[in-house]
PDB file of C-alpha atoms in Angstrom:
ATOM      1  CA  MET A  21     320.073-111.348  67.503  1.00  0.00           C
ATOM      2  CA  ARG A  22     317.543-111.052  70.321  1.00  0.00           C
ATOM      3  CA  SER A  23     317.088-107.796  72.105  1.00  0.00           C
ATOM      4  CA  GLY A  24     318.087-107.300  75.713  1.00  0.00           C
ATOM      5  CA  ARG A  25     314.392-107.401  76.741  1.00  0.00           C
ATOM      6  CA  ALA A  26     313.853-110.720  74.980  1.00  0.00           C
ATOM      7  CA  ARG A  27     316.974-112.188  76.638  1.00  0.00           C
ATOM      8  CA  ASP A  28     315.738-111.018  80.040  1.00  0.00           C
ATOM      9  CA  VAL A  29     312.325-112.650  79.480  1.00  0.00           C
ATOM     10  CA  ALA A  30     313.917-115.890  78.295  1.00  0.00           C
ATOM     11  CA  HIS A  31     316.321-115.832  81.222  1.00  0.00           C
ATOM     12  CA  LYS A  32     313.531-115.392  83.765  1.00  0.00           C
ATOM     13  CA  GLY A  33     311.340-118.068  82.186  1.00  0.00           C
ATOM     14  CA  GLY A  34     308.672-115.569  81.074  1.00  0.00           C
ATOM     15  CA  GLY A  35     305.029-116.532  80.531  1.00  0.00           C
ATOM     16  CA  ALA A  36     305.359-118.400  77.267  1.00  0.00           C
ATOM     17  CA  TRP A  37     304.507-121.714  78.931  1.00  0.00           C
ATOM     18  CA  LYS A  38     301.207-120.256  80.134  1.00  0.00           C
ATOM     19  CA  VAL A  39     300.219-119.357  76.588  1.00  0.00           C
ATOM     20  CA  ALA A  40     301.183-122.814  75.369  1.00  0.00           C
ATOM     21  CA  TYR A  41     299.213-124.447  78.188  1.00  0.00           C
ATOM     22  CA  ALA A  42     296.143-122.310  77.461  1.00  0.00           C
ATOM     23  CA  ASP A  43     296.328-123.298  73.782  1.00  0.00           C
ATOM     24  CA  PHE A  44     296.591-126.946  74.771  1.00  0.00           C
ATOM     25  CA  VAL A  45     293.524-126.757  77.055  1.00  0.00           C
ATOM     26  CA  THR A  46     291.522-124.942  74.358  1.00  0.00           C
ATOM     27  CA  ALA A  47     292.448-127.580  71.781  1.00  0.00           C
ATOM     28  CA  LEU A  48     291.511-130.331  74.217  1.00  0.00           C
ATOM     29  CA  MET A  49     288.138-128.734  74.863  1.00  0.00           C
ATOM     30  CA  ALA A  50     287.526-128.427  71.128  1.00  0.00           C
ATOM     31  CA  LEU A  51     288.356-132.116  70.742  1.00  0.00           C
ATOM     32  CA  PHE A  52     285.843-133.093  73.422  1.00  0.00           C
ATOM     33  CA  ILE A  53     283.151-130.972  71.747  1.00  0.00           C
ATOM     34  CA  VAL A  54     283.821-132.598  68.369  1.00  0.00           C
ATOM     35  CA  LEU A  55     283.676-136.084  69.916  1.00  0.00           C
ATOM     36  CA  TRP A  56     280.396-135.204  71.664  1.00  0.00           C
ATOM     37  CA  MET A  57     278.861-133.891  68.435  1.00  0.00           C
ATOM     38  CA  MET A  58     279.910-137.011  66.527  1.00  0.00           C
ATOM     39  CA  ASN A  59     277.882-139.105  68.948  1.00  0.00           C
ATOM     40  CA  SER A  60     274.913-136.735  69.200  1.00  0.00           C
ATOM     41  CA  SER A  61     271.534-137.206  67.538  1.00  0.00           C
ATOM     42  CA  SER A  62     270.827-135.785  64.105  1.00  0.00           C
ATOM     43  CA  GLU A  63     268.458-133.228  65.664  1.00  0.00           C
ATOM     44  CA  VAL A  64     271.257-131.832  67.840  1.00  0.00           C
ATOM     45  CA  LYS A  65     273.689-131.723  64.899  1.00  0.00           C
ATOM     46  CA  GLN A  66     271.143-129.924  62.746  1.00  0.00           C
ATOM     47  CA  ALA A  67     270.380-127.415  65.493  1.00  0.00           C
ATOM     48  CA  ILE A  68     274.038-126.582  66.123  1.00  0.00           C
ATOM     49  CA  SER A  69     275.030-126.355  62.461  1.00  0.00           C
ATOM     50  CA  GLY A  70     271.978-124.242  61.649  1.00  0.00           C
ATOM     51  CA  TYR A  71     272.689-121.872  64.496  1.00  0.00           C
ATOM     52  CA  PHE A  72     276.308-121.255  63.487  1.00  0.00           C
ATOM     53  CA  ARG A  73     275.381-120.745  59.838  1.00  0.00           C
ATOM     54  CA  ASP A  74     272.789-118.060  60.648  1.00  0.00           C
ATOM     55  CA  PRO A  75     272.225-117.404  64.379  1.00  0.00           C
ATOM     56  CA  LYS A  76     269.482-114.781  63.977  1.00  0.00           C
ATOM     57  CA  GLY A  77     267.668-116.410  61.082  1.00  0.00           C
ATOM     58  CA  TYR A  78     267.848-119.906  62.557  1.00  0.00           C
ATOM     59  CA  SER A  79     266.504-118.759  65.938  1.00  0.00           C
ATOM     60  CA  LYS A  80     263.589-117.086  64.209  1.00  0.00           C
ATOM     61  CA  SER A  81     262.806-120.172  62.118  1.00  0.00           C
ATOM     62  CA  MET A  82     262.820-122.330  65.231  1.00  0.00           C
ATOM     63  CA  GLY A  83     260.186-120.222  66.915  1.00  0.00           C
ATOM     64  CA  ALA A  84     262.252-117.747  68.901  1.00  0.00           C
ATOM     65  CA  GLY A  85     261.657-114.040  69.277  1.00  0.00           C
ATOM     66  CA  PRO A  86     258.794-111.924  70.622  1.00  0.00           C
ATOM     67  CA  ALA A  87     256.168-113.403  68.335  1.00  0.00           C
ATOM     68  CA  ASN A  88     256.833-117.034  69.120  1.00  0.00           C
ATOM     69  CA  ALA A  89     258.762-116.730  72.383  1.00  0.00           C
ATOM     70  CA  GLY A  90     260.957-119.757  71.629  1.00  0.00           C
ATOM     71  CA  GLU A  91     264.230-120.669  73.203  1.00  0.00           C
ATOM     72  CA  GLY A  92     266.196-120.681  69.957  1.00  0.00           C
ATOM     73  CA  LEU A  93     267.555-124.233  69.715  1.00  0.00           C
ATOM     74  CA  ARG A  94     265.403-127.154  68.677  1.00  0.00           C
ATOM     75  CA  VAL A  95     263.443-128.892  71.406  1.00  0.00           C
ATOM     76  CA  ASP A  96     263.929-132.544  72.275  1.00  0.00           C
ATOM     77  CA  GLY A  97     262.998-134.142  68.972  1.00  0.00           C
ATOM     78  CA  SER A  98     262.016-137.557  70.278  1.00  0.00           C
ATOM     79  CA  SER A  99     259.628-136.366  72.986  1.00  0.00           C
ATOM     80  CA  MET A 100     257.969-133.819  70.690  1.00  0.00           C
ATOM     81  CA  ALA A 101     257.649-136.398  67.921  1.00  0.00           C
ATOM     82  CA  GLN A 102     255.949-138.828  70.297  1.00  0.00           C
ATOM     83  CA  MET A 103     253.586-136.109  71.509  1.00  0.00           C
ATOM     84  CA  ARG A 104     252.774-135.164  67.941  1.00  0.00           C
ATOM     85  CA  GLU A 105     252.046-138.749  66.941  1.00  0.00           C
ATOM     86  CA  LYS A 106     249.785-139.261  69.945  1.00  0.00           C
ATOM     87  CA  ILE A 107     247.752-136.128  69.255  1.00  0.00           C
ATOM     88  CA  GLU A 108     247.516-136.893  65.533  1.00  0.00           C
ATOM     89  CA  ALA A 109     246.221-140.393  66.341  1.00  0.00           C
ATOM     90  CA  ALA A 110     243.563-138.933  68.667  1.00  0.00           C
ATOM     91  CA  LEU A 111     242.438-136.462  66.017  1.00  0.00           C
ATOM     92  CA  ARG A 112     242.285-139.121  63.303  1.00  0.00           C
ATOM     93  CA  ALA A 113     239.961-141.117  65.553  1.00  0.00           C
ATOM     94  CA  MET A 114     237.367-138.327  65.378  1.00  0.00           C
ATOM     95  CA  PRO A 115     234.436-139.363  63.143  1.00  0.00           C
ATOM     96  CA  ASP A 116     234.448-136.122  61.139  1.00  0.00           C
ATOM     97  CA  PHE A 117     238.182-135.421  61.099  1.00  0.00           C
ATOM     98  CA  GLN A 118     238.533-136.216  57.381  1.00  0.00           C
ATOM     99  CA  LYS A 119     236.532-133.080  56.602  1.00  0.00           C
ATOM    100  CA  MET A 120     238.948-130.854  58.511  1.00  0.00           C
ATOM    101  CA  ARG A 121     242.285-132.660  58.247  1.00  0.00           C
ATOM    102  CA  ASP A 122     243.650-130.233  55.630  1.00  0.00           C
ATOM    103  CA  HIS A 123     243.000-127.359  58.030  1.00  0.00           C
ATOM    104  CA  VAL A 124     244.850-128.792  61.032  1.00  0.00           C
ATOM    105  CA  GLN A 125     248.621-128.430  60.987  1.00  0.00           C
ATOM    106  CA  LEU A 126     251.030-129.781  63.625  1.00  0.00           C
ATOM    107  CA  SER A 127     254.635-128.618  63.670  1.00  0.00           C
ATOM    108  CA  VAL A 128     257.554-128.661  66.097  1.00  0.00           C
ATOM    109  CA  THR A 129     259.138-125.267  66.791  1.00  0.00           C
ATOM    110  CA  GLY A 130     261.647-123.904  69.274  1.00  0.00           C
ATOM    111  CA  GLU A 131     258.799-123.272  71.680  1.00  0.00           C
ATOM    112  CA  GLY A 132     257.229-126.706  71.490  1.00  0.00           C
ATOM    113  CA  LEU A 133     254.467-128.434  69.538  1.00  0.00           C
ATOM    114  CA  ARG A 134     252.312-125.972  67.600  1.00  0.00           C
ATOM    115  CA  ILE A 135     248.787-126.977  66.551  1.00  0.00           C
ATOM    116  CA  ASP A 136     247.269-124.573  64.004  1.00  0.00           C
ATOM    117  CA  LEU A 137     243.528-124.649  63.336  1.00  0.00           C
ATOM    118  CA  MET A 138     243.221-122.867  59.989  1.00  0.00           C
ATOM    119  CA  GLU A 139     239.922-121.442  58.798  1.00  0.00           C
ATOM    120  CA  THR A 140     238.058-121.723  55.507  1.00  0.00           C
ATOM    121  CA  GLU A 141     236.223-118.893  53.782  1.00  0.00           C
ATOM    122  CA  GLN A 142     232.946-120.136  55.256  1.00  0.00           C
ATOM    123  CA  GLY A 143     234.379-120.676  58.735  1.00  0.00           C
ATOM    124  CA  MET A 144     235.612-124.116  59.789  1.00  0.00           C
ATOM    125  CA  PHE A 145     236.298-123.815  63.518  1.00  0.00           C
ATOM    126  CA  PHE A 146     234.692-120.445  64.282  1.00  0.00           C
ATOM    127  CA  VAL A 147     231.664-118.672  62.880  1.00  0.00           C
ATOM    128  CA  GLN A 148     232.850-116.271  60.194  1.00  0.00           C
ATOM    129  CA  GLY A 149     233.759-112.896  61.708  1.00  0.00           C
ATOM    130  CA  SER A 150     232.803-114.115  65.186  1.00  0.00           C
ATOM    131  CA  PRO A 151     234.533-115.565  68.257  1.00  0.00           C
ATOM    132  CA  SER A 152     231.810-118.224  68.554  1.00  0.00           C
ATOM    133  CA  PRO A 153     233.146-121.756  67.933  1.00  0.00           C
ATOM    134  CA  THR A 154     231.408-123.960  65.372  1.00  0.00           C
ATOM    135  CA  GLU A 155     230.349-127.521  66.167  1.00  0.00           C
ATOM    136  CA  ALA A 156     233.444-128.818  64.365  1.00  0.00           C
ATOM    137  CA  GLY A 157     235.651-126.450  66.356  1.00  0.00           C
ATOM    138  CA  SER A 158     234.146-127.601  69.639  1.00  0.00           C
ATOM    139  CA  HIS A 159     234.618-131.265  68.738  1.00  0.00           C
ATOM    140  CA  LEU A 160     238.248-130.763  67.772  1.00  0.00           C
ATOM    141  CA  LEU A 161     239.074-128.782  70.901  1.00  0.00           C
ATOM    142  CA  ARG A 162     237.414-131.511  72.982  1.00  0.00           C
ATOM    143  CA  ALA A 163     239.675-134.130  71.383  1.00  0.00           C
ATOM    144  CA  LEU A 164     242.730-131.933  71.961  1.00  0.00           C
ATOM    145  CA  ALA A 165     241.804-131.317  75.592  1.00  0.00           C
ATOM    146  CA  ALA A 166     241.483-135.039  76.269  1.00  0.00           C
ATOM    147  CA  GLU A 167     245.125-135.515  75.246  1.00  0.00           C
ATOM    148  CA  LEU A 168     246.621-132.306  76.628  1.00  0.00           C
ATOM    149  CA  ALA A 169     245.003-132.739  80.038  1.00  0.00           C
ATOM    150  CA  GLN A 170     247.107-135.878  80.528  1.00  0.00           C
ATOM    151  CA  MET A 171     250.345-133.973  79.941  1.00  0.00           C
ATOM    152  CA  PRO A 172     252.311-131.793  82.365  1.00  0.00           C
ATOM    153  CA  ASN A 173     253.204-129.276  79.653  1.00  0.00           C
ATOM    154  CA  ARG A 174     252.175-125.652  79.810  1.00  0.00           C
ATOM    155  CA  ILE A 175     249.994-124.292  77.014  1.00  0.00           C
ATOM    156  CA  VAL A 176     249.869-121.028  75.066  1.00  0.00           C
ATOM    157  CA  ILE A 177     246.858-120.104  72.915  1.00  0.00           C
ATOM    158  CA  GLU A 178     247.100-117.653  70.022  1.00  0.00           C
ATOM    159  CA  GLY A 179     244.522-115.927  67.858  1.00  0.00           C
ATOM    160  CA  HIS A 180     245.329-114.768  64.299  1.00  0.00           C
ATOM    161  CA  THR A 181     243.308-113.097  61.545  1.00  0.00           C
ATOM    162  CA  ASP A 182     243.746-112.236  57.897  1.00  0.00           C
ATOM    163  CA  ALA A 183     244.341-108.658  56.751  1.00  0.00           C
ATOM    164  CA  ARG A 184     240.773-107.872  55.735  1.00  0.00           C
ATOM    165  CA  PRO A 185     239.429-105.127  58.010  1.00  0.00           C
ATOM    166  CA  PHE A 186     236.064-105.140  59.714  1.00  0.00           C
ATOM    167  CA  ARG A 187     233.552-102.675  58.320  1.00  0.00           C
ATOM    168  CA  ASN A 188     233.514 -99.382  60.243  1.00  0.00           C
ATOM    169  CA  ALA A 189     236.405-100.556  62.449  1.00  0.00           C
ATOM    170  CA  VAL A 190     239.395 -98.271  62.949  1.00  0.00           C
ATOM    171  CA  PRO A 191     242.384 -98.720  65.281  1.00  0.00           C
ATOM    172  CA  GLU A 192     240.961 -96.372  67.893  1.00  0.00           C
ATOM    173  CA  SER A 193     237.366 -97.644  67.894  1.00  0.00           C
ATOM    174  CA  GLY A 194     235.070-100.408  66.726  1.00  0.00           C
ATOM    175  CA  TYR A 195     235.406-104.193  66.712  1.00  0.00           C
ATOM    176  CA  GLY A 196     238.326-105.215  64.525  1.00  0.00           C
ATOM    177  CA  ASN A 197     240.921-107.891  63.926  1.00  0.00           C
ATOM    178  CA  TRP A 198     242.748-107.295  67.206  1.00  0.00           C
ATOM    179  CA  GLU A 199     239.565-107.868  69.185  1.00  0.00           C
ATOM    180  CA  LEU A 200     238.614-110.906  67.110  1.00  0.00           C
ATOM    181  CA  ALA A 201     242.055-112.506  67.480  1.00  0.00           C
ATOM    182  CA  VAL A 202     242.036-112.186  71.271  1.00  0.00           C
ATOM    183  CA  ASP A 203     238.377-113.185  71.616  1.00  0.00           C
ATOM    184  CA  ARG A 204     238.861-116.367  69.586  1.00  0.00           C
ATOM    185  CA  ALA A 205     241.944-117.322  71.588  1.00  0.00           C
ATOM    186  CA  ASN A 206     240.007-116.828  74.826  1.00  0.00           C
ATOM    187  CA  ALA A 207     237.017-118.731  73.474  1.00  0.00           C
ATOM    188  CA  ALA A 208     239.340-121.651  72.698  1.00  0.00           C
ATOM    189  CA  ARG A 209     240.842-121.358  76.192  1.00  0.00           C
ATOM    190  CA  ARG A 210     237.426-121.520  77.839  1.00  0.00           C
ATOM    191  CA  LEU A 211     236.461-124.598  75.823  1.00  0.00           C
ATOM    192  CA  LEU A 212     239.742-126.360  76.617  1.00  0.00           C
ATOM    193  CA  HIS A 213     239.192-125.688  80.322  1.00  0.00           C
ATOM    194  CA  SER A 214     235.634-126.964  80.151  1.00  0.00           C
ATOM    195  CA  TYR A 215     236.909-130.153  78.489  1.00  0.00           C
ATOM    196  CA  GLY A 216     239.525-130.892  81.144  1.00  0.00           C
ATOM    197  CA  ILE A 217     242.559-128.637  80.733  1.00  0.00           C
ATOM    198  CA  ARG A 218     243.784-127.597  84.175  1.00  0.00           C
ATOM    199  CA  PRO A 219     243.619-123.857  84.990  1.00  0.00           C
ATOM    200  CA  SER A 220     247.366-123.796  85.650  1.00  0.00           C
ATOM    201  CA  GLN A 221     248.216-125.307  82.259  1.00  0.00           C
ATOM    202  CA  VAL A 222     247.353-122.225  80.215  1.00  0.00           C
ATOM    203  CA  VAL A 223     250.099-119.708  80.890  1.00  0.00           C
ATOM    204  CA  GLU A 224     249.495-117.172  78.124  1.00  0.00           C
ATOM    205  CA  VAL A 225     246.830-116.019  75.664  1.00  0.00           C
ATOM    206  CA  ARG A 226     248.093-114.039  72.662  1.00  0.00           C
ATOM    207  CA  GLY A 227     246.313-112.039  70.001  1.00  0.00           C
ATOM    208  CA  PHE A 228     248.272-111.099  66.857  1.00  0.00           C
ATOM    209  CA  ALA A 229     245.549-109.888  64.472  1.00  0.00           C
ATOM    210  CA  ASP A 230     247.193-109.942  60.998  1.00  0.00           C
ATOM    211  CA  GLN A 231     250.761-109.402  62.214  1.00  0.00           C
ATOM    212  CA  GLN A 232     251.866-113.064  61.956  1.00  0.00           C
ATOM    213  CA  LEU A 233     250.425-114.228  58.634  1.00  0.00           C
ATOM    214  CA  LEU A 234     250.690-117.909  57.794  1.00  0.00           C
ATOM    215  CA  ASN A 235     250.577-117.065  54.090  1.00  0.00           C
ATOM    216  CA  ALA A 236     252.332-113.719  53.792  1.00  0.00           C
ATOM    217  CA  SER A 237     252.083-113.790  49.981  1.00  0.00           C
ATOM    218  CA  ASP A 238     248.291-113.528  50.284  1.00  0.00           C
ATOM    219  CA  PRO A 239     247.313-111.515  53.379  1.00  0.00           C
ATOM    220  CA  ASN A 240     243.619-112.211  52.718  1.00  0.00           C
ATOM    221  CA  ASP A 241     244.031-115.995  52.579  1.00  0.00           C
ATOM    222  CA  ALA A 242     241.463-117.585  54.891  1.00  0.00           C
ATOM    223  CA  ARG A 243     244.178-119.837  56.347  1.00  0.00           C
ATOM    224  CA  ASN A 244     245.685-116.761  57.975  1.00  0.00           C
ATOM    225  CA  ARG A 245     242.603-116.796  60.210  1.00  0.00           C
ATOM    226  CA  ARG A 246     243.559-119.397  62.761  1.00  0.00           C
ATOM    227  CA  VAL A 247     243.790-120.324  66.416  1.00  0.00           C
ATOM    228  CA  SER A 248     247.071-121.905  67.478  1.00  0.00           C
ATOM    229  CA  VAL A 249     247.542-124.101  70.534  1.00  0.00           C
ATOM    230  CA  VAL A 250     251.217-124.290  71.526  1.00  0.00           C
ATOM    231  CA  VAL A 251     252.281-127.130  73.852  1.00  0.00           C
ATOM    232  CA  LYS A 252     255.426-125.749  75.445  1.00  0.00           C
ATOM    233  CA  VAL A 253     258.569-127.729  76.139  1.00  0.00           C
TER     234      VAL A 253
END
């Protein structure tokens, strides 16, 4: 038997129909989302499924957060893939690219297209322990500038080092990894500008020292010493 309150609500019509209507609209919206996802690209499906499985971890892996300043979800896969192919083709056309190909890495992140120039023990793109570019480094940055100058995208330049400290350098004085990371990033910026990159294209220069290691299992790995050019979405 219903209580007097329940009978009064039923008699007056109550708000049960509003709840039912809200449930119907929610279900309809969910249906539209499912239909949209079924017809979306594989990149979109992967981005959405990855985000819901692990929102924090997936955002970090896609280049988000303070270190990589990404937007979280994957960028437009087709446009980034085309940009990557075009830049790779330009680099392969360099006469001496075969000598450095294993030290140039292109990857798509949440921030855009990342181009890592990874060092060797002897110094591939910069003189060892110095912000001065080598001849190979200058040639590669010239080839990059020729392609990037044709694009409207903004550019970020990063400098990274390994964990080996400079002799006689301490955090409060001396020339150390922080100074080297920033100086190399700025040296790359100056070369890119001299080779045709517009002043307005470079929107940020970052120096990370050894805080964003490429090979965290070996902090002294020479590949951790790198300059990264990020072509933003």
